[in-house]
Tab-separated table of C-alpha atoms in Angstrom:
chain	number	residue	atom	x	y	z
A	1	MET	CA	22.805	-115.146	-10.084
A	2	LYS	CA	23.674	-114.351	-13.678
A	3	PRO	CA	26.803	-112.313	-14.518
A	4	LEU	CA	24.688	-109.265	-15.400
A	5	GLU	CA	23.025	-109.369	-11.970
A	6	CYS	CA	26.452	-109.637	-10.354
A	7	PHE	CA	27.626	-106.601	-12.343
A	8	LYS	CA	24.609	-104.541	-11.252
A	9	ALA	CA	25.083	-105.540	-7.593
A	10	ILE	CA	28.755	-104.507	-7.667
A	11	ARG	CA	27.922	-101.130	-9.207
A	12	THR	CA	25.135	-100.571	-6.640
A	13	LEU	CA	27.609	-101.022	-3.784
A	14	GLU	CA	30.324	-98.759	-5.241
A	15	GLY	CA	31.435	-95.978	-2.934
A	16	GLN	CA	29.520	-97.279	0.090
A	17	PHE	CA	32.441	-98.893	1.914
A	18	LEU	CA	35.218	-96.326	2.043
A	19	ILE	CA	37.965	-96.540	4.673
A	20	GLU	CA	40.656	-93.813	4.634
A	21	GLY	CA	40.184	-93.217	0.921
A	22	VAL	CA	40.099	-96.923	0.009
A	23	GLU	CA	37.001	-98.648	-1.398
A	24	ILE	CA	37.627	-102.055	0.130
A	25	LEU	CA	35.188	-104.004	-2.070
A	26	ARG	CA	36.993	-103.047	-5.286
A	27	ALA	CA	39.816	-105.490	-4.569
A	28	SER	CA	37.313	-108.370	-4.808
A	29	ASN	CA	35.193	-107.117	-7.719
A	30	SER	CA	36.577	-109.559	-10.288
A	31	ARG	CA	35.855	-112.502	-7.958
A	32	LEU	CA	32.206	-111.576	-7.500
A	33	TYR	CA	31.126	-112.835	-10.933
A	34	VAL	CA	31.115	-116.498	-9.916
A	35	THR	CA	27.664	-117.915	-10.594
A	36	SER	CA	27.806	-121.408	-9.105
A	37	ILE	CA	26.945	-121.845	-5.425
A	38	LYS	CA	29.855	-124.276	-5.053
A	39	LYS	CA	32.381	-121.644	-6.169
A	40	GLN	CA	30.715	-118.968	-4.057
A	41	ILE	CA	31.039	-121.132	-0.945
A	42	ALA	CA	34.701	-121.779	-1.792
A	43	LEU	CA	35.301	-118.023	-2.051
A	44	ILE	CA	33.557	-117.372	1.268
A	45	ILE	CA	35.921	-119.853	2.924
A	46	PHE	CA	38.882	-118.262	1.142
A	47	ASN	CA	37.904	-114.769	2.309
A	48	LEU	CA	37.579	-115.867	5.941
A	49	PHE	CA	40.751	-117.939	6.208
A	50	PHE	CA	43.251	-116.211	3.900
A	51	ALA	CA	44.924	-112.806	3.899
A	52	SER	CA	46.794	-110.974	1.141
A	53	LYS	CA	50.185	-109.868	2.359
A	54	PHE	CA	53.251	-108.569	0.554
A	55	ASN	CA	56.549	-110.352	0.868
A	56	LYS	CA	59.560	-108.339	1.940
A	57	SER	CA	61.149	-106.349	-0.831
A	58	LEU	CA	62.654	-108.567	-3.522
A	59	ARG	CA	65.330	-105.951	-4.106
A	60	GLU	CA	67.877	-104.357	-1.794
A	61	GLU	CA	67.395	-100.687	-2.720
A	62	LYS	CA	65.235	-99.685	0.262
A	63	ASP	CA	66.757	-96.476	1.599
A	64	ASN	CA	67.294	-94.750	-1.729
A	65	HIS	CA	64.724	-95.786	-4.311
A	66	ASP	CA	63.010	-94.127	-7.272
A	67	PHE	CA	59.650	-95.893	-7.168
A	68	ILE	CA	57.704	-98.935	-5.935
A	69	TYR	CA	56.726	-101.920	-8.079
A	70	LEU	CA	54.050	-104.363	-6.865
A	71	SER	CA	52.602	-107.570	-8.284
A	72	SER	CA	50.508	-110.505	-7.120
A	73	SER	CA	51.443	-114.192	-7.235
A	74	ASN	CA	47.849	-114.994	-8.220
A	75	VAL	CA	48.102	-112.983	-11.429
A	76	LEU	CA	51.535	-114.401	-12.260
A	77	LYS	CA	50.421	-118.042	-12.298
A	78	LYS	CA	49.981	-117.960	-16.080
A	79	GLN	CA	52.999	-118.336	-18.322
A	80	HIS	CA	52.248	-115.270	-20.460
A	81	THR	CA	51.890	-112.995	-17.401
A	82	LYS	CA	55.201	-114.299	-16.064
A	83	GLU	CA	56.822	-113.428	-19.382
A	84	MET	CA	55.201	-109.985	-19.344
A	85	GLU	CA	56.632	-109.219	-15.927
A	86	GLU	CA	60.068	-110.565	-16.857
A	87	LEU	CA	60.231	-108.233	-19.858
A	88	LEU	CA	58.935	-105.261	-17.858
A	89	LEU	CA	61.528	-105.816	-15.128
A	90	THR	CA	64.350	-105.799	-17.684
A	91	TYR	CA	63.180	-102.306	-18.664
A	92	LEU	CA	62.970	-101.146	-15.051
A	93	ASP	CA	66.432	-102.470	-14.248
A	94	GLU	CA	68.043	-99.108	-14.956
A	95	TYR	CA	66.362	-97.719	-11.857
A	96	SER	CA	66.546	-98.290	-8.145
A	97	TYR	CA	63.134	-99.439	-6.965
A	98	VAL	CA	61.464	-101.410	-4.205
A	99	GLN	CA	59.727	-104.559	-5.412
A	100	PHE	CA	56.937	-106.323	-3.538
A	101	ARG	CA	54.962	-109.443	-4.384
A	102	SER	CA	51.776	-110.401	-2.577
A	103	ARG	CA	50.590	-113.878	-1.685
A	104	ASP	CA	47.345	-115.118	-0.173
A	105	LYS	CA	48.421	-116.837	3.027
A	106	LEU	CA	46.464	-118.875	5.547
A	107	SER	CA	45.709	-116.579	8.471
A	108	LEU	CA	43.741	-118.341	11.216
A	109	SER	CA	44.441	-115.538	13.691
A	110	ASP	CA	42.200	-113.198	11.667
A	111	PHE	CA	39.229	-115.560	11.513
A	112	VAL	CA	37.314	-114.244	14.542
A	113	VAL	CA	37.843	-110.625	13.520
A	114	LYS	CA	36.708	-111.365	9.962
A	115	VAL	CA	33.539	-113.111	11.141
A	116	SER	CA	32.705	-110.070	13.266
A	117	LEU	CA	33.364	-107.705	10.344
A	118	ALA	CA	31.412	-109.907	7.938
A	119	PHE	CA	28.400	-109.828	10.268
A	120	LYS	CA	28.640	-106.024	10.386
A	121	TYR	CA	28.764	-105.754	6.605
A	122	PHE	CA	26.004	-108.336	6.139
A	123	ARG	CA	23.661	-106.126	8.127
A	124	ALA	CA	24.789	-103.071	6.141
A	125	ILE	CA	23.805	-104.631	2.782
A	126	ASN	CA	20.734	-106.435	4.102
A	127	LEU	CA	18.338	-104.058	2.363
A	128	ILE	CA	19.728	-104.873	-1.093
A	129	LYS	CA	17.710	-107.583	-2.818
A	130	LEU	CA	20.334	-110.265	-3.371
A	131	PRO	CA	20.379	-114.037	-2.775
A	132	MET	CA	21.557	-114.986	0.732
A	133	ILE	CA	24.692	-116.774	-0.513
A	134	TYR	CA	25.717	-113.747	-2.589
A	135	ARG	CA	25.238	-111.357	0.343
A	136	LEU	CA	27.433	-113.657	2.431
A	137	LEU	CA	30.081	-113.617	-0.296
A	138	ILE	CA	30.088	-109.817	-0.497
A	139	SER	CA	30.151	-109.471	3.321
A	140	CYS	CA	33.137	-111.802	3.650
A	141	SER	CA	34.877	-110.050	0.740
A	142	LEU	CA	34.460	-106.743	2.535
A	143	ALA	CA	35.838	-108.230	5.758
A	144	LYS	CA	38.903	-109.556	3.943
A	145	GLY	CA	39.311	-106.271	2.069
A	146	GLU	CA	39.325	-104.215	5.251
A	147	LEU	CA	42.041	-106.289	6.924
A	148	ASP	CA	44.078	-106.652	3.727
A	149	ALA	CA	44.034	-102.881	3.248
A	150	LYS	CA	45.377	-102.367	6.784
A	151	TYR	CA	48.173	-104.922	6.277
A	152	ILE	CA	49.160	-103.521	2.885
A	153	LYS	CA	49.102	-99.910	4.042
A	154	LYS	CA	51.367	-100.799	6.970
A	155	GLU	CA	53.810	-102.611	4.660
A	156	ILE	CA	54.140	-100.016	1.907
A	157	SER	CA	53.585	-96.705	3.752
A	158	PRO	CA	57.245	-96.310	4.834
A	159	TYR	CA	58.246	-96.454	1.163
A	160	LEU	CA	55.420	-94.264	-0.158
A	161	LYS	CA	56.890	-91.229	1.594
A	162	LYS	CA	60.013	-91.451	-0.575
A	163	SER	CA	58.295	-92.435	-3.854
A	164	LYS	CA	56.941	-90.387	-6.745
A	165	LEU	CA	55.484	-93.408	-8.520
A	166	VAL	CA	53.816	-96.702	-7.641
A	167	PHE	CA	53.761	-99.244	-10.455
A	168	THR	CA	51.306	-102.172	-10.178
A	169	PHE	CA	51.125	-105.163	-12.468
A	170	CYS	CA	47.312	-105.204	-12.468
A	171	ASP	CA	45.420	-102.470	-10.651
A	172	ALA	CA	41.969	-104.013	-11.203
A	173	ILE	CA	42.268	-106.899	-8.764
A	174	GLY	CA	43.350	-107.966	-5.289
A	175	SER	CA	46.309	-106.528	-3.439
A	176	ASP	CA	47.449	-104.490	-6.460
A	177	ASN	CA	44.093	-102.725	-6.400
A	178	LEU	CA	44.361	-101.896	-2.700
A	179	ALA	CA	47.972	-100.732	-3.068
A	180	CYS	CA	46.947	-98.495	-5.966
A	181	GLN	CA	44.113	-96.940	-3.948
A	182	ILE	CA	46.368	-96.400	-0.925
A	183	SER	CA	48.932	-94.710	-3.183
A	184	ASN	CA	46.300	-92.521	-4.840
A	185	ALA	CA	45.058	-91.449	-1.398
A	186	ALA	CA	48.661	-90.505	-0.521
A	187	ASP	CA	48.837	-88.379	-3.697
A	188	VAL	CA	51.502	-90.614	-5.289
A	189	THR	CA	51.337	-91.117	-9.076
A	190	THR	CA	50.184	-94.618	-10.053
A	191	ALA	CA	50.582	-96.681	-13.222
A	192	THR	CA	49.600	-100.171	-14.353
A	193	ILE	CA	49.899	-102.321	-17.495
A	194	GLN	CA	47.496	-103.928	-19.956
A	195	HIS	CA	47.212	-107.735	-19.984
A	196	GLY	CA	44.769	-108.526	-22.779
A	197	GLN	CA	42.723	-106.806	-25.468
A	198	TYR	CA	40.366	-104.928	-23.182
A	199	ARG	CA	36.920	-104.437	-24.648
A	200	ARG	CA	33.629	-102.874	-23.684
A	201	LEU	CA	31.140	-105.630	-22.798
A	202	SER	CA	27.363	-105.477	-23.097
A	203	SER	CA	24.558	-106.808	-20.933
A	204	VAL	CA	24.594	-109.968	-23.066
A	205	ASN	CA	28.257	-110.944	-22.678
A	206	ILE	CA	29.188	-109.240	-19.385
A	207	SER	CA	31.885	-111.006	-17.339
A	208	ALA	CA	34.644	-110.248	-14.845
A	209	ASP	CA	36.692	-108.962	-17.790
A	210	CYS	CA	34.734	-105.698	-17.632
A	211	GLU	CA	36.571	-104.836	-14.409
A	212	ALA	CA	39.619	-103.973	-16.535
A	213	TYR	CA	37.918	-100.657	-17.342
A	214	GLU	CA	35.256	-100.410	-14.615
A	215	ASN	CA	37.955	-100.835	-11.956
A	216	PHE	CA	40.718	-98.839	-13.674
A	217	LEU	CA	42.105	-96.676	-10.845
A	218	SER	CA	45.672	-95.811	-11.824
A	219	ASN	CA	46.672	-92.414	-13.147
A	220	TYR	CA	48.199	-94.102	-16.198
A	221	LEU	CA	47.803	-97.288	-18.214
A	222	LEU	CA	50.671	-98.653	-20.295
A	223	SER	CA	48.356	-99.806	-23.060
A	224	TRP	CA	48.848	-101.882	-26.197
A	225	GLY	CA	47.622	-99.324	-28.711
A	226	GLU	CA	45.133	-96.645	-29.698
A	227	GLU	CA	42.278	-99.134	-29.968
A	228	THR	CA	42.434	-99.728	-26.212
A	229	GLU	CA	42.097	-96.012	-25.555
A	230	THR	CA	39.167	-95.821	-27.982
A	231	GLU	CA	37.424	-98.665	-26.158
A	232	PHE	CA	37.992	-97.117	-22.729
A	233	SER	CA	36.539	-93.816	-23.954
A	234	LEU	CA	33.167	-95.572	-24.284
A	235	SER	CA	33.141	-95.987	-20.498
A	236	GLY	CA	34.175	-92.488	-19.464
A	237	ASN	CA	36.688	-89.697	-19.910
A	238	TYR	CA	40.162	-91.180	-19.587
A	239	SER	CA	41.932	-88.589	-21.755
A	240	GLY	CA	45.656	-88.249	-21.069
A	241	ARG	CA	45.920	-91.464	-19.050
A	242	PHE	CA	47.267	-93.752	-21.783
A	243	LEU	CA	50.805	-94.479	-22.902
A	244	HIS	CA	50.751	-96.714	-25.980
A	245	VAL	CA	53.757	-99.010	-25.537
A	246	GLY	CA	52.448	-102.215	-27.140
A	247	ARG	CA	52.021	-105.624	-25.583
A	248	LEU	CA	54.719	-106.502	-23.077
A	249	LEU	CA	55.703	-109.771	-24.700
A	250	LYS	CA	58.484	-110.610	-27.097
A	251	PRO	CA	57.027	-110.971	-30.628
A	252	THR	CA	56.580	-114.401	-32.178
A	253	ILE	CA	59.293	-115.334	-34.685
A	254	LEU	CA	58.601	-118.220	-37.030
A	255	ASP	CA	61.151	-120.729	-38.217
A	256	LYS	CA	62.074	-120.999	-41.892
A	257	SER	CA	59.720	-123.921	-42.524
A	258	PHE	CA	56.651	-121.662	-42.419
A	259	HIS	CA	54.992	-121.056	-45.755
A	260	LYS	CA	51.599	-120.028	-47.028
A	261	ARG	CA	49.943	-122.714	-49.105
A	262	ASP	CA	48.620	-121.979	-52.575
A	263	GLU	CA	45.361	-123.765	-51.803
A	264	LEU	CA	43.423	-123.759	-48.556
A	265	SER	CA	43.228	-127.093	-46.792
A	266	VAL	CA	43.413	-126.561	-43.018
A	267	PHE	CA	42.317	-123.757	-40.705
A	268	GLY	CA	42.555	-123.233	-36.974
A	269	VAL	CA	39.995	-122.451	-34.286
A	270	VAL	CA	41.293	-120.447	-31.301
A	271	LEU	CA	39.151	-120.811	-28.191
A	272	CYS	CA	38.707	-118.149	-25.508
A	273	GLY	CA	39.008	-118.689	-21.777
A	274	GLU	CA	36.297	-120.581	-19.945
A	275	ASN	CA	34.558	-117.365	-18.877
A	276	GLN	CA	33.371	-117.312	-22.507
A	277	ALA	CA	32.267	-120.941	-22.656
A	278	ASP	CA	29.007	-120.225	-24.514
A	279	TYR	CA	30.883	-118.260	-27.141
A	280	ASN	CA	33.389	-121.114	-27.560
A	281	ILE	CA	30.545	-123.507	-28.270
A	282	SER	CA	29.133	-121.248	-30.987
A	283	LEU	CA	32.661	-120.789	-32.380
A	284	ILE	CA	33.097	-124.542	-32.845
A	285	GLN	CA	29.647	-124.778	-34.430
A	286	PHE	CA	30.736	-122.084	-36.882
A	287	ALA	CA	33.962	-124.006	-37.538
A	288	ASN	CA	31.926	-127.106	-38.379
A	289	GLU	CA	29.940	-125.009	-40.838
A	290	ILE	CA	33.100	-123.614	-42.465
A	291	ALA	CA	34.645	-127.065	-42.780
A	292	LYS	CA	31.527	-128.443	-44.423
A	293	LYS	CA	30.882	-125.582	-46.883
A	294	LEU	CA	34.515	-125.033	-47.881
A	295	SER	CA	35.623	-128.697	-47.665
A	296	LEU	CA	38.367	-127.987	-45.141
A	297	LYS	CA	39.887	-129.696	-42.111
A	298	TYR	CA	40.630	-127.844	-38.883
A	299	TYR	CA	42.515	-127.859	-35.589
A	300	VAL	CA	41.189	-126.495	-32.299
A	301	ARG	CA	43.649	-124.580	-30.138
A	302	ILE	CA	42.407	-124.645	-26.553
A	303	HIS	CA	42.917	-122.047	-23.834
A	304	PRO	CA	44.668	-123.197	-20.605
A	305	SER	CA	41.349	-122.948	-18.750
A	306	ASN	CA	39.446	-125.092	-21.270
A	307	ASN	CA	38.413	-128.727	-20.802
A	308	LYS	CA	39.679	-130.494	-23.918
A	309	ASN	CA	37.124	-133.314	-23.886
A	310	LYS	CA	34.218	-130.909	-23.436
A	311	TYR	CA	34.966	-129.214	-26.756
A	312	LYS	CA	36.186	-132.272	-28.616
A	313	LYS	CA	32.677	-133.738	-28.371
A	314	LEU	CA	31.313	-130.740	-30.275
A	315	CYS	CA	33.690	-131.049	-33.224
A	316	SER	CA	32.735	-132.655	-36.521
A	317	ASP	CA	34.733	-135.384	-38.264
A	318	ASN	CA	36.630	-132.634	-40.094
A	319	CYS	CA	38.484	-131.787	-36.888
A	320	ILE	CA	42.035	-133.166	-36.919
A	321	ASP	CA	42.956	-132.507	-33.286
A	322	VAL	CA	42.056	-130.535	-30.179
A	323	LYS	CA	45.027	-129.509	-28.044
A	324	SER	CA	47.149	-126.722	-26.611
A	325	PHE	CA	49.538	-125.577	-29.359
A	326	GLY	CA	52.689	-123.536	-29.212
A	327	ASN	CA	52.717	-120.621	-31.659
A	328	ILE	CA	55.262	-121.954	-34.118
A	329	GLU	CA	53.674	-125.411	-34.330
A	330	TYR	CA	50.216	-123.905	-34.741
A	331	PHE	CA	51.114	-121.378	-37.443
A	332	ASN	CA	52.871	-124.022	-39.523
A	333	LEU	CA	49.756	-126.200	-39.498
A	334	CYS	CA	47.037	-123.686	-40.381
A	335	ASP	CA	46.290	-121.540	-43.445
A	336	PHE	CA	44.079	-119.134	-41.498
A	337	SER	CA	42.286	-118.939	-38.162
A	338	ILE	CA	38.962	-117.988	-36.622
A	339	MET	CA	38.748	-116.767	-33.041
A	340	GLY	CA	36.814	-114.731	-30.516
A	341	MET	CA	37.507	-111.941	-28.057
A	342	SER	CA	41.056	-112.862	-27.113
A	343	GLY	CA	44.272	-110.855	-27.066
A	344	VAL	CA	46.153	-113.747	-28.662
A	345	PHE	CA	45.478	-112.210	-32.095
A	346	ILE	CA	48.504	-109.969	-31.506
A	347	ASP	CA	50.673	-113.042	-32.149
A	348	PHE	CA	48.912	-113.499	-35.481
A	349	ILE	CA	49.620	-109.902	-36.480
A	350	ASP	CA	53.311	-110.421	-35.612
A	351	VAL	CA	53.675	-113.128	-38.284
A	352	ASN	CA	51.050	-111.935	-40.827
A	353	HIS	CA	48.924	-115.011	-40.215
A	354	PRO	CA	45.393	-114.454	-41.630
A	355	PHE	CA	42.705	-114.512	-38.943
A	356	PHE	CA	39.058	-113.589	-38.486
A	357	PHE	CA	36.836	-112.841	-35.534
A	358	PHE	CA	33.586	-114.774	-35.412
A	359	ASP	CA	30.761	-112.285	-34.876
A	360	ASN	CA	27.879	-114.030	-33.149
A	361	GLY	CA	26.025	-110.735	-32.866
A	362	TYR	CA	27.732	-109.669	-29.639
A	363	LEU	CA	31.341	-109.189	-30.720
A	364	ALA	CA	32.851	-106.152	-28.991
A	365	LYS	CA	33.448	-103.093	-31.142
A	366	THR	CA	37.212	-103.179	-30.636
A	367	PHE	CA	37.260	-106.445	-32.628
A	368	THR	CA	34.772	-105.432	-35.325
A	369	ASN	CA	36.918	-102.318	-35.854
A	370	SER	CA	39.615	-104.612	-37.256
A	371	GLY	CA	37.576	-105.138	-40.434
A	372	LEU	CA	38.038	-108.890	-39.968
A	373	ALA	CA	34.747	-109.862	-38.303
A	374	ILE	CA	32.744	-112.584	-40.094
A	375	ASN	CA	29.543	-114.563	-39.559
A	376	ASN	CA	29.349	-116.423	-42.859
A	377	PRO	CA	31.871	-118.930	-44.284
A	378	LEU	CA	31.474	-117.338	-47.715
A	379	GLN	CA	33.118	-114.123	-46.444
A	380	ILE	CA	36.450	-115.867	-45.939
A	381	SER	CA	37.707	-116.045	-49.521
A	382	ALA	CA	37.224	-112.331	-50.208
A	383	LEU	CA	38.903	-111.297	-46.952
A	384	LEU	CA	41.831	-113.642	-47.515
A	385	GLU	CA	42.314	-112.087	-50.928
A	386	LYS	CA	42.252	-108.643	-49.295
A	387	LEU	CA	44.944	-109.664	-46.814
A	388	ASN	CA	47.119	-111.128	-49.571
A	389	VAL	CA	46.795	-108.108	-51.873
A	390	ASP	CA	47.062	-105.367	-49.229
A	391	SER	CA	50.555	-105.965	-47.853
A	392	ASP	CA	50.218	-103.034	-45.433
A	393	TYR	CA	47.053	-104.316	-43.753
A	394	PHE	CA	48.892	-106.206	-41.006
A	395	LEU	CA	51.088	-103.153	-40.407
A	396	GLU	CA	47.953	-101.031	-39.988
A	397	LEU	CA	46.594	-103.578	-37.502
A	398	LYS	CA	49.877	-103.544	-35.612
A	399	ASN	CA	49.865	-99.746	-35.320
A	400	LYS	CA	46.273	-99.839	-34.118
A	401	TYR	CA	46.446	-102.714	-31.639
A	402	ASN	CA	50.111	-103.189	-30.709
A	403	SER	CA	52.228	-100.025	-30.870
A	404	ASN	CA	55.373	-101.699	-29.563
A	405	ASP	CA	57.957	-99.763	-31.581
A	406	ASP	CA	60.666	-98.413	-29.239
A	407	GLN	CA	58.834	-100.007	-26.330
A	408	LYS	CA	61.686	-99.740	-23.859
A	409	GLY	CA	62.370	-96.120	-24.821
A	410	LYS	CA	58.713	-95.147	-24.284
A	411	ILE	CA	58.645	-96.706	-20.828
A	412	ILE	CA	61.970	-95.162	-19.777
A	413	ARG	CA	60.835	-91.716	-20.924
A	414	PHE	CA	57.584	-92.144	-19.001
A	415	LEU	CA	59.484	-93.066	-15.843
A	416	LYS	CA	61.832	-90.067	-16.208
A	417	GLU	CA	58.860	-87.745	-16.614
A	418	CYS	CA	57.146	-89.127	-13.508
A	419	LEU	CA	60.286	-89.095	-11.386
A	420	ASN	CA	61.290	-85.582	-12.434
A	421	ALA	CA	57.867	-84.152	-11.700
A	422	LYS	CA	57.679	-81.848	-8.687
């Protein structure tokens, strides 16, 4: 199945499997976009043999707490998400709260029950025209979701009674999603945070990333900036559900050796994650075109999920290196950058590093709204001149995409408002 077919199947099944106010398939939505049979089989095995369970509270304040904070070990595997949570927790430290972290643990005792549930769900979706392997995947996802929801509800319910707020790290996926739904059903205010530059996807470039807005269930989103709210508004009425606090990461600070060169010589290419592999290929092809027409060299900065050798083969002789760069090293090497639909551009705004989004015809509106979308190498010189002359342009971008001024104060005021509500 293609990603678009997966998306349509997920939307078709919405609302059909509701247990005590919880749509149990939603927790697995982001995992249902896998297109290879090998990965689908792996997920079926995962669903049957593993269960999502929260660890005991990581904090001691159980009897007298202000709110609940939940996160998933799966989401926190990446370095930048770890750093986001670390910063968030420093802000929350002024309060007494119960903290839970979920892990997917081997659970052989549930296997027989899950097989029975999966068979029940398989028959329930039998009339939907889907490939056999995909129906099996959905059935097993539903089986896992039902048991996970029961475990999670049992673990957090004693604390829900004394809480006015449940804070999840990412409400669109897994155990966080189930916990958010359980809290909503209990009429407890819910909030979550933004992890990347969310954007409205089309039928051409649909991927699991669309679940950020399609599966947005919390009462509030601590978003990066107004552009996120604008993008969400294209999917529905979310008025009043956004608190623009900026990206929850410490800004990049360059060392004193950084300087802008008088003449262009080297640019950088910033790849997206592997769920945008086709786009990455076209991005490197565009980089080859830029290098040839403007007589420049370039570096390729890979995403953690990228295969270095796969992309290195696509580069022309003008490519100097393909690797994973740290921010400071990268910015000191490149005069400007081209990139795709990735939230990493916030780092570039932090240090006034010129960058452009390659528009292959399907670039999301939130990126074209920056005024920095290009599809022709000859556009670069004029835009670079604009960025050099208009000293406020990066400040305008920051206000639009990363409203992180007084970040801690905004979050503390939000918490006080929630906790003081009747």
